[in-house]
mmCIF file of C-alpha atoms in Angstrom:
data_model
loop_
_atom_site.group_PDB
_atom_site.id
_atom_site.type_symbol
_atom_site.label_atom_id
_atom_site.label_comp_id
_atom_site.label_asym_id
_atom_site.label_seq_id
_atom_site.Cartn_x
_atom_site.Cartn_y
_atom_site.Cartn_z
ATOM 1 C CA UNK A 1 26.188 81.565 116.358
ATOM 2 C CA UNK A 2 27.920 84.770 116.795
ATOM 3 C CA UNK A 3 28.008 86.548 119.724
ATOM 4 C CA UNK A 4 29.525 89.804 121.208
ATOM 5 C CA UNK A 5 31.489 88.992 124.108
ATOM 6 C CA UNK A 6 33.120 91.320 127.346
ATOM 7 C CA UNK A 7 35.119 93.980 126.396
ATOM 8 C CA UNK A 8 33.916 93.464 122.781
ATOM 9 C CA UNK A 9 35.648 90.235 122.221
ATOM 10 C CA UNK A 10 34.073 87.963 119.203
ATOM 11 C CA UNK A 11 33.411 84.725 120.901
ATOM 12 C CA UNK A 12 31.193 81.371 121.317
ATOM 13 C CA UNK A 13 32.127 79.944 118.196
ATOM 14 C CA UNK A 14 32.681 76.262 117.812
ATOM 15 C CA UNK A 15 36.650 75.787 118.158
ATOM 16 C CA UNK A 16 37.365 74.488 114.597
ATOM 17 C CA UNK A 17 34.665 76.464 112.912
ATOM 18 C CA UNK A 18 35.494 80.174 111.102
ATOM 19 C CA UNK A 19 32.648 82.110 111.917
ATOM 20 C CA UNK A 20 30.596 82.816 108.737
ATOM 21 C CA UNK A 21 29.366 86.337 107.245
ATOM 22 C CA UNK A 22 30.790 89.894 108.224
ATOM 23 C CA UNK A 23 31.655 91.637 112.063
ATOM 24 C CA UNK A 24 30.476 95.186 113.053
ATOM 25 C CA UNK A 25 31.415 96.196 116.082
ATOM 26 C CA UNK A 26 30.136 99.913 117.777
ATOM 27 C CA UNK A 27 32.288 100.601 120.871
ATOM 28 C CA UNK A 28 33.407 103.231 123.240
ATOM 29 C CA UNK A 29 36.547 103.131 124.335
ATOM 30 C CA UNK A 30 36.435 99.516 124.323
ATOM 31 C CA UNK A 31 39.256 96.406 123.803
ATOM 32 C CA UNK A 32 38.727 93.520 120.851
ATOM 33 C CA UNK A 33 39.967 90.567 119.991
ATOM 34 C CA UNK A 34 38.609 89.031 117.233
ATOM 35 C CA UNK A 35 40.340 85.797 115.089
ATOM 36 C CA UNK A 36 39.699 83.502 112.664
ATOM 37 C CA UNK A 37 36.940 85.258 110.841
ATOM 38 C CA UNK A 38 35.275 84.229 107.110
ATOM 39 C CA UNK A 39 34.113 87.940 105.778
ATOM 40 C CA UNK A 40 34.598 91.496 107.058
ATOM 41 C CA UNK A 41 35.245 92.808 109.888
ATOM 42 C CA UNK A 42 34.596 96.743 110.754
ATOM 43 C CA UNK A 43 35.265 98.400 114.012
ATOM 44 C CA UNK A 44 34.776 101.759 115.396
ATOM 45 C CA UNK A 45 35.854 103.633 119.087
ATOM 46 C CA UNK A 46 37.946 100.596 119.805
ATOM 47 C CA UNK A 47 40.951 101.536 122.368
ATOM 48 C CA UNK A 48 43.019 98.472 121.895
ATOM 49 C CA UNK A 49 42.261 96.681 118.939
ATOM 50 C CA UNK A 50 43.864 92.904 118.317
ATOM 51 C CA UNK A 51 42.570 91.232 114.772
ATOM 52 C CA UNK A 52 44.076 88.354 113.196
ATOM 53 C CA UNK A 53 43.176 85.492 110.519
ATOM 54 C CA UNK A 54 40.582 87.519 108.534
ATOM 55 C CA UNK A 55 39.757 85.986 104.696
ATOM 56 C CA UNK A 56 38.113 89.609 104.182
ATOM 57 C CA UNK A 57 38.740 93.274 104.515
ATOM 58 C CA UNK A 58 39.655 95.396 107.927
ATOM 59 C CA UNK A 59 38.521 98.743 108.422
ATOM 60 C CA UNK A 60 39.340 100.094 111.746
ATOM 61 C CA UNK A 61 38.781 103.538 113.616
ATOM 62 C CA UNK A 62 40.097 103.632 116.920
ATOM 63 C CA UNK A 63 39.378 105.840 120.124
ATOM 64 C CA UNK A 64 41.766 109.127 120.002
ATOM 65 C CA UNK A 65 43.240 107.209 122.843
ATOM 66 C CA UNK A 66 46.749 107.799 124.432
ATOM 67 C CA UNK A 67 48.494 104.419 124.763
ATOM 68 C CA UNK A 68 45.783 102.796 122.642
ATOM 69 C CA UNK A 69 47.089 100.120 120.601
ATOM 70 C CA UNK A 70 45.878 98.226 117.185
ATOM 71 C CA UNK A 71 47.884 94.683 115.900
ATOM 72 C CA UNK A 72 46.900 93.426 112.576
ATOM 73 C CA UNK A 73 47.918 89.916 111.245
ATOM 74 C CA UNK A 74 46.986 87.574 108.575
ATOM 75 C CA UNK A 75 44.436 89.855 106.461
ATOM 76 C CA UNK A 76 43.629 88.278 103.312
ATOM 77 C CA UNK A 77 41.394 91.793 102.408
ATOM 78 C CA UNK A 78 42.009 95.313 101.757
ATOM 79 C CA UNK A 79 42.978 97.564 105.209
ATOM 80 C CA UNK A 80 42.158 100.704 106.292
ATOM 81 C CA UNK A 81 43.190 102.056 110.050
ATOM 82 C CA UNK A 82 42.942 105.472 111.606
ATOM 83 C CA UNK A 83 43.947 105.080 115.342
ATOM 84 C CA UNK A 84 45.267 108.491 116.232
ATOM 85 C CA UNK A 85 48.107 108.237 119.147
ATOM 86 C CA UNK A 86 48.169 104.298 118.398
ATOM 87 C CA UNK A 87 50.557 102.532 118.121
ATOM 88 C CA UNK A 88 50.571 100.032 114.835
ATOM 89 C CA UNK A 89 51.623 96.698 114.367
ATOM 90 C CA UNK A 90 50.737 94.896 110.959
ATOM 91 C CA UNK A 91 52.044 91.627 109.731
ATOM 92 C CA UNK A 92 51.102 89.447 106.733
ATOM 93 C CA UNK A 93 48.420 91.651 104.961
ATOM 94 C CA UNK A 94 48.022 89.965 101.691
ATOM 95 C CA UNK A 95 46.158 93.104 99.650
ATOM 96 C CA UNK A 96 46.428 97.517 100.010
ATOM 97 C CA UNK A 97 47.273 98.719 103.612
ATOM 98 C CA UNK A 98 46.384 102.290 104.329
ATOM 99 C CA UNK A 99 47.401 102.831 107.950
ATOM 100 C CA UNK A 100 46.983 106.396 109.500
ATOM 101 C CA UNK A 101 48.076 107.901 112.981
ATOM 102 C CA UNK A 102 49.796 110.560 114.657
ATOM 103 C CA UNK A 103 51.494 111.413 117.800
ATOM 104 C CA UNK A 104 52.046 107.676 117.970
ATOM 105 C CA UNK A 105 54.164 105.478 119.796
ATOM 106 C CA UNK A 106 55.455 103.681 116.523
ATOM 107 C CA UNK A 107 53.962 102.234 113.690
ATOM 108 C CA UNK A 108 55.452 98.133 112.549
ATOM 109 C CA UNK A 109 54.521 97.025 109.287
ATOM 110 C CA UNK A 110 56.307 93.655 107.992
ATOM 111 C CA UNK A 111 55.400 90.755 105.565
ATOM 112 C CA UNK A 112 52.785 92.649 103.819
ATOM 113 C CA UNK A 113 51.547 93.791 100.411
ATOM 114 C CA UNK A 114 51.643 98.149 99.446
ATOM 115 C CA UNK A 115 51.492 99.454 101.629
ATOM 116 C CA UNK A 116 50.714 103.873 102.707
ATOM 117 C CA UNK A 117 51.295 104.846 105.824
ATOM 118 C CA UNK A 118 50.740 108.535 107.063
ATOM 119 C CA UNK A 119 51.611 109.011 110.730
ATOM 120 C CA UNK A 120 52.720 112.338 111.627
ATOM 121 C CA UNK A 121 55.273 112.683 114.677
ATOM 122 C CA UNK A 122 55.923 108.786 114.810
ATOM 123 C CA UNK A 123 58.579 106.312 114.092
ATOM 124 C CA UNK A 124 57.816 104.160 111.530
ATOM 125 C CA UNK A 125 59.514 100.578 110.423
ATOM 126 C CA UNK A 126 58.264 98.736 107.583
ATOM 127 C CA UNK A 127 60.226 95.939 106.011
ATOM 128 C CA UNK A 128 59.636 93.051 103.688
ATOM 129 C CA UNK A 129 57.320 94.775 101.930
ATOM 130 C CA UNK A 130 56.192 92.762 98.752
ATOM 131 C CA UNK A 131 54.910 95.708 96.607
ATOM 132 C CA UNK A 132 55.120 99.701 96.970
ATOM 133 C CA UNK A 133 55.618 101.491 100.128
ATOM 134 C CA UNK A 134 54.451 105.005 100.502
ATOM 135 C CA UNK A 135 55.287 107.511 104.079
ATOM 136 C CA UNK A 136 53.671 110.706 105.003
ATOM 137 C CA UNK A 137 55.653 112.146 107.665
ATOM 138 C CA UNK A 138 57.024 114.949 110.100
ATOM 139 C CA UNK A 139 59.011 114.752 112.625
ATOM 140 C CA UNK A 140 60.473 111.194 113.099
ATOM 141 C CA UNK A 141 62.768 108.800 112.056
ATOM 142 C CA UNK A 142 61.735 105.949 109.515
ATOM 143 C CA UNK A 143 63.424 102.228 109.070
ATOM 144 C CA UNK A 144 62.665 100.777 105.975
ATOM 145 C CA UNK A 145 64.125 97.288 104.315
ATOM 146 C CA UNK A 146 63.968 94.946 101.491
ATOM 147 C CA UNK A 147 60.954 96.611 99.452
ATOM 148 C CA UNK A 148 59.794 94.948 95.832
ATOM 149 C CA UNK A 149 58.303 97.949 94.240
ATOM 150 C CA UNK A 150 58.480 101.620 94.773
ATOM 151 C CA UNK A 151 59.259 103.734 97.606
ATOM 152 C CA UNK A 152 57.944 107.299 98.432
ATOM 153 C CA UNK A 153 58.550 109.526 101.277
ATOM 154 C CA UNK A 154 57.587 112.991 102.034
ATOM 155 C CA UNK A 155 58.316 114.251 105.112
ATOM 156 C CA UNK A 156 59.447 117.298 107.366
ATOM 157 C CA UNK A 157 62.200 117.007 110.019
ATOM 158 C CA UNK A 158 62.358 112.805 109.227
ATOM 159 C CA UNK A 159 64.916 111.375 108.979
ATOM 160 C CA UNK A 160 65.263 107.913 106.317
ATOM 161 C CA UNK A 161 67.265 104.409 106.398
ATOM 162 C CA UNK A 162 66.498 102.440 103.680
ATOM 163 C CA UNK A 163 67.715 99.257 102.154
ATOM 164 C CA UNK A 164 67.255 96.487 99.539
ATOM 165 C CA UNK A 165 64.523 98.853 97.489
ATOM 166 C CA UNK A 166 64.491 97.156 94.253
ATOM 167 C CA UNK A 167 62.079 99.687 92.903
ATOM 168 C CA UNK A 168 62.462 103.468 92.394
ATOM 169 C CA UNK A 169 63.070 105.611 95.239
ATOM 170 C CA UNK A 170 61.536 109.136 95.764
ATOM 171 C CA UNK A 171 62.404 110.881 98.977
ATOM 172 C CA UNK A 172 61.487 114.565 100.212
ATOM 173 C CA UNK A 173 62.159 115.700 103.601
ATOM 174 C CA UNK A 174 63.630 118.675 105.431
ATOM 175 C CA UNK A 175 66.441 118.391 108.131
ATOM 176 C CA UNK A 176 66.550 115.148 107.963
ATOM 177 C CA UNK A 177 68.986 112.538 107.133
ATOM 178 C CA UNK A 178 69.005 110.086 104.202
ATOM 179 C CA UNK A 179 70.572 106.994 104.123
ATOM 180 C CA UNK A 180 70.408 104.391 101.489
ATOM 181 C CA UNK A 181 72.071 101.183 100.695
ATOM 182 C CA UNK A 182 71.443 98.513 98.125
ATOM 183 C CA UNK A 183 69.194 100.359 95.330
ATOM 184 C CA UNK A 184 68.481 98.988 92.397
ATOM 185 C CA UNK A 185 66.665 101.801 90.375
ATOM 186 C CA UNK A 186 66.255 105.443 90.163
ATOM 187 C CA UNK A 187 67.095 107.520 93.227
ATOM 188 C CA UNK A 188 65.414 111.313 93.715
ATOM 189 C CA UNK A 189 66.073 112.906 97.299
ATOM 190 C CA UNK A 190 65.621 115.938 98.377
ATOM 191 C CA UNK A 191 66.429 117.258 101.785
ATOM 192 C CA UNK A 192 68.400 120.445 104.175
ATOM 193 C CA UNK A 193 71.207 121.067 106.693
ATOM 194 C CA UNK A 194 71.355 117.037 106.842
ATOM 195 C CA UNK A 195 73.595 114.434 105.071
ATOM 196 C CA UNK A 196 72.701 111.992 102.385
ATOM 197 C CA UNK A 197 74.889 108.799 102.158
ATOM 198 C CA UNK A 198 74.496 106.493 99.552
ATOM 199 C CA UNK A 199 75.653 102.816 98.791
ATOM 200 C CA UNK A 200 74.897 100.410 95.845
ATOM 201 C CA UNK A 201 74.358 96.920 96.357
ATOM 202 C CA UNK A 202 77.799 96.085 94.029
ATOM 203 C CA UNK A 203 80.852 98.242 92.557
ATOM 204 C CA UNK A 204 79.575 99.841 89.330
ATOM 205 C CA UNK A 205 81.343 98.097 86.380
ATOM 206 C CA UNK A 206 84.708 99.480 85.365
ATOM 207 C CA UNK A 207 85.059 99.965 81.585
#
């Protein structure tokens, strides 16, 4: 049986049992933990949120909460965060990611399928990224690597380092520098008053 636990912590399952059907959890301001679940899992006013080994989807609104924090990891299902001043950590989400803050501490996203990620005024580093990759963003700096598909950017005052992009790369920003090494396809940027620096991953052929 399924029971909610202190602090909103999914718990009293048998230790080598997933727990069967979907999780809905109503807080305020609350923490969770919840692993190792077979189905859905939704949860709203969390403050710290820390979800891992789900077969289904995530959908997670957090508590506009300073220093809050969500980690995501092993999602086999579609996700969908808005944690406002949160900061993000996602690893090994297997389907779309759509992750949204602002004012955050930082937003991680690694080992994961497309992913878009709009976080005003906060870092962001995403890398091995096994599909498209997709940044709304003002106001920071973003670290990007080794990404299979496409990659988008629009920003204001964000800066860009990006590597091993094997598909196209759009990028629109304002004072901000650009920085890319080891492209593979088509290359649009647009920025101001910054520098762009580019390097292939080999010489070009010489006739």
């Amino acid at each position: 049986r399924r029971e909610e636990g202190p602090r909103g912590r999914v718990e009293g399952q048998e230790p080598d049992a997933l727990p069967q059907g979907n999780v809905n959890l109503g807080l305020n301001y609350s923490d969770v933990t919840a692993s190792n679940i077979e189905g859905d899992v939704v949860v709203a006013g969390a403050k710290r949120a820390r979800i891992s080994n789900v077969t289904g989807a995530v959908d997670l609104t957090a508590a506009n909460a300073s220093n809050g924090l969500v980690e995501l990891r092993d999602i086999s299902g579609q996700v969908k965060v808005n944690a406002p001043f949160c900061r993000i950590t996602a690893q090994g989400l297997d389907q779309l990611a759509d992750l949204r803050t602002e004012h955050s501490p930082g937003v991680d996203v690694s080992r994961s399928a497309s992913v878009v990620i709009d976080a005003p005024h906060s870092d962001v580093r995403a890398r091995n990224i096994d599909g498209d990759l997709r940044i709304l963003s003002s106001n920071s700096n973003l670290q990007i690597s080794s990404v299979s598909g496409r990659l988008q950017v629009q920003g204001q005052q964000t800066s860009v380092n990006a590597e091993d992009v094997k598909g196209n790369i759009t990028i629109e920003t304002t004072h901000g520098d650009v920085a890319l090494k080891n492209f593979f396809e088509d290359v649009h940027v647009e920025t101001s008053y910054r520098d762009v620096t580019l390097t292939t991953a080999s010489e070009p052929a010489r006739d």
